[in-house]
CSV table of N, CA, C and O in Angstrom, one decimal:
chain,number,residue,atom,x,y,z
A,1,UNK,N,26.3,14.6,84.8
A,1,UNK,CA,27.1,13.6,84.1
A,1,UNK,C,27.3,12.4,83.4
A,1,UNK,O,26.3,13.0,82.6
A,2,UNK,N,28.4,13.2,81.7
A,2,UNK,CA,28.7,12.8,80.9
A,2,UNK,C,28.9,11.2,80.1
A,2,UNK,O,29.6,10.7,81.6
A,3,UNK,N,28.0,11.0,79.8
A,3,UNK,CA,28.0,9.6,79.5
A,3,UNK,C,28.9,8.8,78.3
A,3,UNK,O,28.4,9.6,77.1
A,4,UNK,N,29.7,8.0,78.7
A,4,UNK,CA,29.9,8.0,77.0
A,4,UNK,C,29.8,6.7,76.7
A,4,UNK,O,29.3,6.4,77.1
A,5,UNK,N,29.5,6.8,75.3
A,5,UNK,CA,29.9,5.7,74.3
A,5,UNK,C,30.3,4.5,74.4
A,5,UNK,O,31.4,4.5,75.0
A,6,UNK,N,29.6,3.5,74.1
A,6,UNK,CA,30.6,2.4,74.4
A,6,UNK,C,31.5,2.3,72.7
A,6,UNK,O,30.7,2.7,71.9
A,7,UNK,N,32.1,1.6,73.6
A,7,UNK,CA,33.3,1.2,71.9
A,7,UNK,C,33.7,-0.7,72.2
A,7,UNK,O,33.3,-1.0,73.1
A,8,UNK,N,33.7,-1.2,70.8
A,8,UNK,CA,34.4,-2.4,70.5
A,8,UNK,C,35.4,-2.7,72.0
A,8,UNK,O,35.4,-3.9,72.4
A,9,UNK,N,36.4,-1.8,71.7
A,9,UNK,CA,36.7,-2.0,72.3
A,9,UNK,C,36.8,-2.5,73.7
A,9,UNK,O,37.6,-3.0,74.4
A,10,UNK,N,36.6,-1.1,74.5
A,10,UNK,CA,35.5,-2.1,75.7
A,10,UNK,C,35.1,-2.2,76.1
A,10,UNK,O,34.7,-3.0,77.3
A,11,UNK,N,33.7,-2.9,75.1
A,11,UNK,CA,33.5,-4.7,75.4
A,11,UNK,C,34.1,-5.2,75.3
A,11,UNK,O,34.2,-6.6,75.9
A,12,UNK,N,34.9,-5.4,74.3
A,12,UNK,CA,35.9,-6.7,74.5
A,12,UNK,C,37.1,-6.4,76.2
A,12,UNK,O,37.3,-7.4,76.5
A,13,UNK,N,38.2,-5.3,76.3
A,13,UNK,CA,38.0,-5.3,77.3
A,13,UNK,C,37.4,-5.9,78.8
A,13,UNK,O,37.7,-7.1,79.1
A,14,UNK,N,36.0,-5.3,78.6
A,14,UNK,CA,35.1,-6.2,80.1
A,14,UNK,C,35.6,-7.5,79.9
A,14,UNK,O,34.9,-8.1,80.5
A,15,UNK,N,35.2,-7.8,78.5
A,15,UNK,CA,34.8,-9.1,78.4
A,15,UNK,C,35.9,-10.0,78.2
A,15,UNK,O,35.9,-11.6,78.5
A,16,UNK,N,37.0,-9.7,77.9
A,16,UNK,CA,38.5,-10.5,79.1
A,16,UNK,C,38.4,-10.1,79.8
A,16,UNK,O,39.3,-11.8,80.9
A,17,UNK,N,38.4,-8.8,80.6
A,17,UNK,CA,38.7,-9.2,82.4
A,17,UNK,C,37.0,-10.5,83.3
A,17,UNK,O,37.3,-10.3,83.5
A,18,UNK,N,36.3,-10.5,82.4
A,18,UNK,CA,35.1,-11.1,83.0
A,18,UNK,C,35.4,-12.4,84.3
A,18,UNK,O,35.8,-13.0,83.1
A,19,UNK,N,35.0,-12.7,85.0
A,19,UNK,CA,35.4,-14.2,85.6
A,19,UNK,C,36.9,-14.2,85.6
A,19,UNK,O,37.1,-14.6,85.7
A,20,UNK,N,37.4,-13.3,85.9
A,20,UNK,CA,38.7,-13.4,86.1
A,20,UNK,C,39.4,-13.0,87.4
A,20,UNK,O,38.8,-12.0,87.7
A,21,UNK,N,40.8,-14.0,87.9
A,21,UNK,CA,41.0,-13.2,89.1
A,21,UNK,C,43.1,-13.1,89.0
A,21,UNK,O,42.8,-13.0,90.4
A,22,UNK,N,43.1,-13.3,88.5
A,22,UNK,CA,44.4,-12.8,88.5
A,22,UNK,C,44.5,-11.4,88.6
A,22,UNK,O,46.3,-10.5,88.2
A,23,UNK,N,44.2,-10.3,87.9
A,23,UNK,CA,44.4,-8.8,88.4
A,23,UNK,C,45.5,-8.5,87.4
A,23,UNK,O,46.7,-8.1,88.1
A,24,UNK,N,44.8,-8.7,86.6
A,24,UNK,CA,46.5,-8.3,85.3
A,24,UNK,C,46.1,-7.0,85.2
A,24,UNK,O,45.8,-6.1,85.9
A,25,UNK,N,47.9,-6.6,84.6
A,25,UNK,CA,48.3,-5.4,84.2
A,25,UNK,C,47.5,-4.7,82.9
A,25,UNK,O,47.2,-6.1,82.0
A,26,UNK,N,47.3,-3.4,82.7
A,26,UNK,CA,46.8,-2.9,81.3
A,26,UNK,C,47.8,-4.3,80.0
A,26,UNK,O,47.4,-4.5,79.1
A,27,UNK,N,49.4,-3.9,80.1
A,27,UNK,CA,50.0,-4.4,79.3
A,27,UNK,C,49.9,-6.2,78.7
A,27,UNK,O,49.6,-6.7,78.2
A,28,UNK,N,49.5,-6.6,80.7
A,28,UNK,CA,49.4,-7.9,80.2
A,28,UNK,C,48.1,-8.4,79.3
A,28,UNK,O,47.8,-9.2,78.9
A,29,UNK,N,46.4,-7.3,79.8
A,29,UNK,CA,45.6,-7.7,78.8
A,29,UNK,C,45.8,-7.5,77.3
A,29,UNK,O,46.0,-7.5,76.5
A,30,UNK,N,47.0,-6.4,77.2
A,30,UNK,CA,47.0,-5.7,76.2
A,30,UNK,C,47.6,-6.9,75.1
A,30,UNK,O,47.2,-7.4,73.9
A,31,UNK,N,49.0,-8.0,75.8
A,31,UNK,CA,49.2,-8.8,75.2
A,31,UNK,C,48.4,-9.8,74.6
A,31,UNK,O,48.5,-10.7,73.6
A,32,UNK,N,47.4,-9.7,75.1
A,32,UNK,CA,46.5,-11.1,75.0
A,32,UNK,C,45.5,-10.6,73.7
A,32,UNK,O,44.7,-11.3,73.4
A,33,UNK,N,44.8,-9.1,73.9
A,33,UNK,CA,44.0,-8.8,73.5
A,33,UNK,C,44.3,-8.9,72.5
A,33,UNK,O,43.4,-8.5,71.1
A,34,UNK,N,45.7,-8.2,71.6
A,34,UNK,CA,46.0,-8.0,70.2
A,34,UNK,C,46.7,-9.4,70.1
A,34,UNK,O,46.1,-9.1,68.4
A,35,UNK,N,46.4,-10.2,69.7
A,35,UNK,CA,46.2,-11.7,69.0
A,35,UNK,C,45.1,-11.3,68.4
A,35,UNK,O,44.7,-12.3,67.2
A,36,UNK,N,43.7,-11.0,68.9
A,36,UNK,CA,42.4,-10.8,68.5
A,36,UNK,C,42.2,-10.0,67.3
A,36,UNK,O,41.2,-9.7,66.6
A,37,UNK,N,43.0,-8.8,67.8
A,37,UNK,CA,42.9,-7.6,67.0
A,37,UNK,C,43.6,-7.0,67.3
A,37,UNK,O,44.4,-6.1,68.2
A,38,UNK,N,45.0,-6.8,66.8
A,38,UNK,CA,45.9,-6.5,65.8
A,38,UNK,C,46.2,-4.8,66.3
A,38,UNK,O,47.5,-4.3,66.3
A,39,UNK,N,45.1,-4.8,65.5
A,39,UNK,CA,45.1,-3.0,65.7
A,39,UNK,C,45.0,-2.4,67.0
A,39,UNK,O,44.8,-0.8,67.1
A,40,UNK,N,44.5,-3.3,67.9
A,40,UNK,CA,44.2,-2.0,69.5
A,40,UNK,C,45.5,-2.0,69.8
A,40,UNK,O,46.8,-2.2,69.8
A,41,UNK,N,46.2,-0.5,70.5
A,41,UNK,CA,46.8,-0.1,71.4
A,41,UNK,C,46.7,-0.2,72.5
A,41,UNK,O,46.0,-0.3,73.3
A,42,UNK,N,48.5,-0.5,73.0
A,42,UNK,CA,48.5,-0.7,75.0
A,42,UNK,C,47.6,0.9,75.4
A,42,UNK,O,47.3,0.5,76.2
A,43,UNK,N,47.7,1.9,74.6
A,43,UNK,CA,47.4,2.9,75.3
A,43,UNK,C,45.8,3.3,74.6
A,43,UNK,O,44.8,3.2,76.5
A,44,UNK,N,44.6,2.7,74.8
A,44,UNK,CA,43.7,2.2,73.7
A,44,UNK,C,43.1,1.1,74.9
A,44,UNK,O,42.4,1.4,75.6
A,45,UNK,N,43.9,0.0,75.7
A,45,UNK,CA,43.8,-0.4,76.8
A,45,UNK,C,43.8,0.3,78.0
A,45,UNK,O,42.4,0.4,78.8
A,46,UNK,N,44.9,0.8,77.9
A,46,UNK,CA,45.1,1.7,80.0
A,46,UNK,C,44.0,2.4,79.9
A,46,UNK,O,43.5,3.0,81.0
A,47,UNK,N,43.6,3.3,78.6
A,47,UNK,CA,42.6,4.6,79.0
A,47,UNK,C,41.5,4.1,78.9
A,47,UNK,O,40.3,4.1,80.2
A,48,UNK,N,41.0,2.7,78.8
A,48,UNK,CA,38.9,2.0,78.5
A,48,UNK,C,39.6,1.4,79.8
A,48,UNK,O,38.1,1.6,81.0
A,49,UNK,N,40.1,0.7,79.9
A,49,UNK,CA,41.0,0.3,81.5
A,49,UNK,C,40.7,1.9,83.0
A,49,UNK,O,39.6,1.4,83.5
A,50,UNK,N,41.2,2.8,82.5
A,50,UNK,CA,41.1,3.4,84.0
A,50,UNK,C,39.9,4.1,83.8
A,50,UNK,O,39.5,4.4,84.3
A,51,UNK,N,39.0,4.4,82.3
A,51,UNK,CA,37.8,4.4,82.2
A,51,UNK,C,36.4,4.2,83.3
A,51,UNK,O,35.4,4.5,83.9
A,52,UNK,N,36.8,2.4,82.7
A,52,UNK,CA,36.0,1.7,83.7
A,52,UNK,C,35.8,1.4,85.5
A,52,UNK,O,35.8,1.0,86.1
A,53,UNK,N,37.5,1.7,85.4
A,53,UNK,CA,37.7,1.8,86.4
A,53,UNK,C,37.2,3.3,87.1
A,53,UNK,O,36.4,2.9,88.6
A,54,UNK,N,37.7,4.2,86.7
A,54,UNK,CA,36.2,5.3,87.8
A,54,UNK,C,35.4,5.7,87.1
A,54,UNK,O,34.3,5.8,88.2
A,55,UNK,N,34.9,4.5,86.5
A,55,UNK,CA,33.6,4.9,86.5
A,55,UNK,C,32.3,3.7,87.4
A,55,UNK,O,31.3,3.7,88.0
A,56,UNK,N,33.4,3.1,88.3
A,56,UNK,CA,33.0,1.5,89.5
A,56,UNK,C,33.1,0.5,89.1
A,56,UNK,O,32.7,-0.2,89.3
A,57,UNK,N,33.7,-0.5,87.5
A,57,UNK,CA,33.3,-1.2,87.4
A,57,UNK,C,34.0,-2.1,87.6
A,57,UNK,O,33.4,-3.6,87.9
A,58,UNK,N,35.8,-1.2,87.4
A,58,UNK,CA,36.2,-2.2,87.9
A,58,UNK,C,37.1,-1.6,88.5
A,58,UNK,O,37.0,-0.9,89.3
A,59,UNK,N,38.2,-2.3,89.4
A,59,UNK,CA,38.3,-1.3,90.2
A,59,UNK,C,40.3,-1.9,89.8
A,59,UNK,O,40.9,-2.7,89.4
A,60,UNK,N,41.0,-0.3,90.0
A,60,UNK,CA,42.7,-0.5,89.4
A,60,UNK,C,43.2,-0.3,91.5
A,60,UNK,O,43.0,0.7,91.8
A,61,UNK,N,44.1,-1.4,91.0
A,61,UNK,CA,45.1,-1.6,92.7
A,61,UNK,C,46.7,-1.5,92.1
A,61,UNK,O,47.3,-1.6,90.9
A,62,UNK,N,47.1,-0.7,92.9
A,62,UNK,CA,49.0,-0.3,93.3
A,62,UNK,C,48.9,-0.8,94.3
A,62,UNK,O,48.1,-0.7,95.4
A,63,UNK,N,49.7,-1.9,94.0
A,63,UNK,CA,49.6,-3.3,95.1
A,63,UNK,C,51.6,-2.9,95.6
A,63,UNK,O,52.0,-4.1,96.5
A,64,UNK,N,52.2,-2.0,95.2
A,64,UNK,CA,53.7,-2.1,95.0
A,64,UNK,C,54.8,-2.3,95.1
A,64,UNK,O,55.3,-2.3,94.7
A,65,UNK,N,54.3,-3.1,93.1
A,65,UNK,CA,55.6,-3.0,92.5
A,65,UNK,C,55.5,-2.2,91.2
A,65,UNK,O,55.5,-2.4,90.1
A,66,UNK,N,55.1,-0.8,91.3
A,66,UNK,CA,54.8,0.5,90.6
A,66,UNK,C,54.7,0.2,89.2
A,66,UNK,O,54.3,0.7,87.9
A,67,UNK,N,52.9,-0.5,88.9
A,67,UNK,CA,51.9,-1.3,88.1
A,67,UNK,C,51.0,-0.6,88.7
A,67,UNK,O,50.6,-1.4,89.7
A,68,UNK,N,49.8,-0.8,87.0
A,68,UNK,CA,49.0,-1.2,87.9
A,68,UNK,C,48.1,-2.2,88.0
A,68,UNK,O,47.7,-2.3,86.5
A,69,UNK,N,47.8,-2.8,89.0
A,69,UNK,CA,46.7,-4.3,88.7
A,69,UNK,C,44.9,-4.1,88.3
A,69,UNK,O,44.8,-2.8,88.7
A,70,UNK,N,44.1,-5.0,87.7
A,70,UNK,CA,42.9,-4.1,87.6
A,70,UNK,C,42.2,-5.6,87.7
A,70,UNK,O,42.7,-6.8,87.6
A,71,UNK,N,41.2,-4.9,88.9
A,71,UNK,CA,39.8,-6.3,88.9
A,71,UNK,C,38.9,-6.6,88.5
A,71,UNK,O,38.0,-4.8,89.1
A,72,UNK,N,38.0,-6.9,88.0
A,72,UNK,CA,36.9,-6.9,87.8
A,72,UNK,C,36.3,-7.2,88.4
A,72,UNK,O,35.1,-7.0,88.4
A,73,UNK,N,36.4,-7.1,90.1
A,73,UNK,CA,35.2,-7.4,90.8
A,73,UNK,C,34.8,-5.6,91.8
A,73,UNK,O,36.4,-5.1,92.1
A,74,UNK,N,33.9,-5.4,91.9
A,74,UNK,CA,33.9,-4.0,92.1
A,74,UNK,C,34.0,-3.5,92.9
A,74,UNK,O,33.7,-3.1,94.2
A,75,UNK,N,33.1,-4.9,94.2
A,75,UNK,CA,32.9,-4.9,95.2
A,75,UNK,C,33.9,-4.9,96.8
A,75,UNK,O,34.9,-5.3,95.5
A,76,UNK,N,33.9,-3.9,97.2
A,76,UNK,CA,34.7,-4.3,98.7
A,76,UNK,C,35.4,-5.1,99.2
A,76,UNK,O,34.3,-6.5,99.4
A,77,UNK,N,36.6,-4.8,99.3
A,77,UNK,CA,37.2,-6.5,99.6
A,77,UNK,C,39.1,-6.3,99.7
A,77,UNK,O,39.4,-4.9,99.5
A,78,UNK,N,39.6,-7.3,100.2
A,78,UNK,CA,41.5,-7.4,100.6
A,78,UNK,C,42.0,-8.2,100.0
A,78,UNK,O,41.1,-9.1,99.1
A,79,UNK,N,43.2,-7.2,99.6
A,79,UNK,CA,43.8,-8.0,98.4
A,79,UNK,C,45.3,-8.0,99.2
A,79,UNK,O,45.5,-7.8,99.8
A,80,UNK,N,45.7,-9.4,98.5
A,80,UNK,CA,46.7,-9.7,99.2
A,80,UNK,C,48.3,-10.1,97.8
A,80,UNK,O,47.9,-9.9,97.2
A,81,UNK,N,49.0,-8.9,98.2
A,81,UNK,CA,50.5,-9.1,97.2
A,81,UNK,C,51.4,-9.7,97.3
A,81,UNK,O,53.1,-9.3,98.7
A,82,UNK,N,51.5,-11.4,96.5
A,82,UNK,CA,52.6,-11.6,97.0
A,82,UNK,C,54.7,-11.6,96.4
A,82,UNK,O,54.5,-10.1,95.3
A,83,UNK,N,55.0,-9.9,97.6
A,83,UNK,CA,55.8,-9.7,97.3
A,83,UNK,C,57.6,-10.6,96.5
A,83,UNK,O,58.1,-10.1,95.8
A,84,UNK,N,57.1,-12.0,95.5
A,84,UNK,CA,58.3,-12.5,95.3
A,84,UNK,C,57.7,-13.3,94.1
A,84,UNK,O,58.8,-12.6,92.8
A,85,UNK,N,56.6,-14.2,93.9
A,85,UNK,CA,55.7,-13.3,92.4
A,85,UNK,C,55.4,-12.4,91.7
A,85,UNK,O,55.1,-12.9,90.5
A,86,UNK,N,55.0,-11.8,93.1
A,86,UNK,CA,54.0,-11.2,92.4
A,86,UNK,C,52.3,-10.7,91.8
A,86,UNK,O,51.9,-9.7,91.5
A,87,UNK,N,52.0,-12.2,92.5
A,87,UNK,CA,50.6,-12.1,92.1
A,87,UNK,C,49.7,-11.8,93.1
A,87,UNK,O,50.9,-11.0,94.7
A,88,UNK,N,48.5,-11.5,92.8
A,88,UNK,CA,47.7,-11.2,93.6
A,88,UNK,C,46.3,-11.8,93.8
A,88,UNK,O,45.6,-12.3,93.0
A,89,UNK,N,46.0,-11.0,94.8
A,89,UNK,CA,45.5,-13.0,95.1
A,89,UNK,C,43.8,-11.8,96.4
A,89,UNK,O,44.1,-11.4,97.0
A,90,UNK,N,42.7,-12.3,95.6
A,90,UNK,CA,40.9,-11.5,96.9
A,90,UNK,C,41.5,-12.4,97.7
A,90,UNK,O,41.2,-14.0,98.3
A,91,UNK,N,41.1,-11.6,98.8
A,91,UNK,CA,40.6,-12.5,99.9
A,91,UNK,C,39.9,-11.6,100.4
A,91,UNK,O,39.4,-10.0,101.2
A,92,UNK,N,38.9,-12.6,101.4
A,92,UNK,CA,37.2,-11.8,101.7
A,92,UNK,C,36.9,-12.2,102.7
A,92,UNK,O,36.7,-13.4,102.8
A,93,UNK,N,36.5,-11.3,103.2
A,93,UNK,CA,36.3,-10.9,104.7
A,93,UNK,C,34.4,-11.1,105.1
A,93,UNK,O,33.6,-10.9,103.8
A,94,UNK,N,34.1,-12.1,105.4
A,94,UNK,CA,32.7,-12.2,106.1
A,94,UNK,C,32.1,-10.7,106.2
A,94,UNK,O,31.2,-10.7,105.7
A,95,UNK,N,32.9,-10.4,106.6
A,95,UNK,CA,32.0,-8.8,108.1
A,95,UNK,C,32.9,-7.5,107.2
A,95,UNK,O,32.8,-7.0,108.2
A,96,UNK,N,32.9,-7.6,106.4
A,96,UNK,CA,33.5,-6.3,105.6
A,96,UNK,C,33.3,-5.8,106.0
A,96,UNK,O,33.9,-4.0,106.6
A,97,UNK,N,31.8,-5.1,106.1
A,97,UNK,CA,30.9,-4.0,107.0
A,97,UNK,C,31.3,-3.1,108.4
A,97,UNK,O,32.1,-2.6,108.9
A,98,UNK,N,31.5,-5.0,109.2
A,98,UNK,CA,31.7,-4.8,110.2
A,98,UNK,C,33.6,-4.1,111.4
A,98,UNK,O,33.5,-2.7,111.2
A,99,UNK,N,34.1,-4.9,109.8
A,99,UNK,CA,35.9,-3.9,109.2
A,99,UNK,C,35.2,-2.7,109.5
A,99,UNK,O,36.0,-1.6,109.8
A,100,UNK,N,34.7,-2.0,107.8
A,100,UNK,CA,34.8,-0.4,108.3
A,100,UNK,C,33.8,-0.1,109.5
A,100,UNK,O,34.1,1.4,109.3
A,101,UNK,N,33.1,-0.2,109.9
A,101,UNK,CA,32.4,0.4,111.3
A,101,UNK,C,33.4,0.7,112.2
A,101,UNK,O,33.6,1.4,112.7
A,102,UNK,N,34.2,-0.5,111.8
A,102,UNK,CA,35.4,-0.3,113.1
A,102,UNK,C,36.6,1.1,112.8
A,102,UNK,O,36.8,2.2,113.7
A,103,UNK,N,36.3,0.9,111.9
A,103,UNK,CA,37.4,1.3,111.8
A,103,UNK,C,37.0,3.3,111.5
A,103,UNK,O,37.2,4.9,112.0
A,104,UNK,N,35.6,2.9,111.0
A,104,UNK,CA,35.5,4.8,110.8
A,104,UNK,C,35.1,5.5,112.6
A,104,UNK,O,34.6,6.4,112.8
A,105,UNK,N,34.9,4.3,113.8
A,105,UNK,CA,34.7,5.0,115.2
A,105,UNK,C,36.4,5.5,115.1
A,105,UNK,O,36.2,6.1,116.3
A,106,UNK,N,37.6,4.8,114.6
A,106,UNK,CA,38.6,6.1,115.6
A,106,UNK,C,39.1,7.2,113.4
A,106,UNK,O,40.1,7.2,114.7
A,107,UNK,N,37.9,7.4,112.8
A,107,UNK,CA,38.1,8.5,112.6
A,107,UNK,C,36.7,10.0,112.7
A,107,UNK,O,36.0,9.8,113.0
A,108,UNK,N,37.5,11.1,113.1
A,108,UNK,CA,37.5,12.2,113.4
A,108,UNK,C,36.1,12.1,111.5
A,108,UNK,O,35.3,12.9,112.3
A,109,UNK,N,36.8,11.6,110.8
A,109,UNK,CA,36.1,12.4,110.0
A,109,UNK,C,34.5,11.4,109.2
A,109,UNK,O,34.7,10.8,109.6
A,110,UNK,N,34.9,11.7,107.3
A,110,UNK,CA,33.9,10.7,106.8
A,110,UNK,C,35.1,9.6,106.6
A,110,UNK,O,35.2,10.6,105.2
A,111,UNK,N,34.6,8.1,105.8
A,111,UNK,CA,35.2,7.1,105.3
A,111,UNK,C,34.4,7.0,104.6
A,111,UNK,O,33.3,6.6,103.8
A,112,UNK,N,35.0,7.0,102.8
A,112,UNK,CA,34.1,7.4,101.9
A,112,UNK,C,34.6,5.8,100.7
A,112,UNK,O,33.5,4.9,99.9
A,113,UNK,N,35.9,5.5,101.0
A,113,UNK,CA,36.2,4.3,100.6
A,113,UNK,C,37.6,3.8,101.2
A,113,UNK,O,38.1,4.7,101.9
A,114,UNK,N,37.6,2.1,100.7
A,114,UNK,CA,38.9,1.6,102.2
A,114,UNK,C,39.4,0.7,101.5
A,114,UNK,O,39.2,-0.1,101.1
A,115,UNK,N,40.5,1.0,101.5
A,115,UNK,CA,40.9,0.0,100.1
A,115,UNK,C,42.5,-0.9,101.4
A,115,UNK,O,43.0,0.0,102.3
A,116,UNK,N,42.1,-2.3,101.6
A,116,UNK,CA,43.5,-2.9,102.2
A,116,UNK,C,44.4,-4.2,101.6
A,116,UNK,O,43.4,-4.5,101.0
A,117,UNK,N,45.7,-3.5,101.5
A,117,UNK,CA,46.4,-4.8,101.1
A,117,UNK,C,47.2,-4.9,102.1
A,117,UNK,O,47.6,-4.2,102.2
A,118,UNK,N,47.9,-6.4,101.7
A,118,UNK,CA,48.3,-7.7,102.2
A,118,UNK,C,49.7,-7.2,101.2
A,118,UNK,O,49.2,-7.7,101.0
A,119,UNK,N,50.7,-7.8,102.7
A,119,UNK,CA,51.9,-7.7,101.8
A,119,UNK,C,52.3,-9.0,102.4
A,119,UNK,O,52.7,-8.5,103.2
A,120,UNK,N,53.0,-10.5,101.6
A,120,UNK,CA,53.7,-11.1,102.3
A,120,UNK,C,54.3,-12.2,101.4
A,120,UNK,O,54.6,-11.6,99.8
A,121,UNK,N,54.4,-13.2,101.4
A,121,UNK,CA,55.0,-14.5,100.4
A,121,UNK,C,53.5,-15.3,100.0
A,121,UNK,O,52.5,-16.1,100.9
A,122,UNK,N,52.9,-15.8,99.3
A,122,UNK,CA,51.9,-16.3,98.1
A,122,UNK,C,52.1,-18.0,99.2
A,122,UNK,O,53.3,-18.6,99.5
A,123,UNK,N,51.4,-19.2,99.3
A,123,UNK,CA,51.7,-19.8,99.5
A,123,UNK,C,52.6,-21.4,98.5
A,123,UNK,O,54.0,-21.3,99.3
A,124,UNK,N,52.7,-20.5,97.5
A,124,UNK,CA,53.8,-21.3,97.1
A,124,UNK,C,54.8,-21.1,96.9
A,124,UNK,O,56.0,-21.4,97.2
A,125,UNK,N,55.6,-19.7,97.0
A,125,UNK,CA,56.2,-19.3,97.1
A,125,UNK,C,57.0,-19.0,98.3
A,125,UNK,O,57.6,-19.4,98.7
A,126,UNK,N,55.8,-19.2,99.8
A,126,UNK,CA,56.0,-20.0,101.1
A,126,UNK,C,57.1,-21.2,101.0
A,126,UNK,O,57.5,-21.9,101.5
A,127,UNK,N,56.1,-21.7,100.0
A,127,UNK,CA,56.6,-23.6,100.1
A,127,UNK,C,58.0,-23.9,99.7
A,127,UNK,O,58.5,-23.9,99.2
A,128,UNK,N,57.9,-22.9,98.8
A,128,UNK,CA,59.1,-22.8,97.7
A,128,UNK,C,60.3,-22.5,99.0
A,128,UNK,O,61.5,-23.2,98.4
A,129,UNK,N,60.1,-21.7,99.9
A,129,UNK,CA,61.2,-21.2,100.3
A,129,UNK,C,61.3,-21.9,101.8
A,129,UNK,O,63.0,-22.1,101.9
A,130,UNK,N,60.7,-23.0,102.4
A,130,UNK,CA,60.8,-24.1,103.1
A,130,UNK,C,61.7,-24.9,102.6
A,130,UNK,O,62.2,-25.2,102.4
A,131,UNK,N,61.7,-24.8,100.5
A,131,UNK,CA,62.7,-26.1,100.2
A,131,UNK,C,63.8,-25.9,99.8
A,131,UNK,O,64.3,-26.6,100.2
A,132,UNK,N,64.1,-24.7,99.4
A,132,UNK,CA,64.9,-23.9,99.6
A,132,UNK,C,65.9,-24.0,100.5
A,132,UNK,O,67.4,-23.7,101.4
A,133,UNK,N,65.5,-23.8,102.2
A,133,UNK,CA,66.3,-24.4,103.2
A,133,UNK,C,66.5,-25.4,103.4
A,133,UNK,O,68.1,-25.1,104.5
A,134,UNK,N,65.9,-26.4,103.5
A,134,UNK,CA,66.2,-27.5,103.3
A,134,UNK,C,67.4,-28.1,103.1
A,134,UNK,O,68.2,-29.5,103.2
A,135,UNK,N,67.4,-27.5,101.7
A,135,UNK,CA,68.6,-27.9,100.6
A,135,UNK,C,69.6,-27.7,101.0
A,135,UNK,O,70.4,-27.0,102.0
């Protein structure tokens, strides 16, 4: 397997993603990173994010808004996508392995990866809808 050299830009992207829970897009990260590094390009950010995802350090998510979101948490978990405000939230299941085992019993082949995305309205948008209905 080809070992890629580490770059300053990749380290900067890793550092920026560390401890985030908002699942940013490449464009959002680019806009934040270029404040400290004006020479960085959107292409560099996107290529490095995809490389980190390919190497399993982060997750690249397609949640239905035609944009790729990036999650610094590579561990298996469920994602919830709000169709109104477009936020992406983590949903952690205590028994994710049991969930995968249940699915494995329903498949005649071998599951090597399981991605679960939920879609609906987040708590904030749901409250806004209720308030708007009362008016």
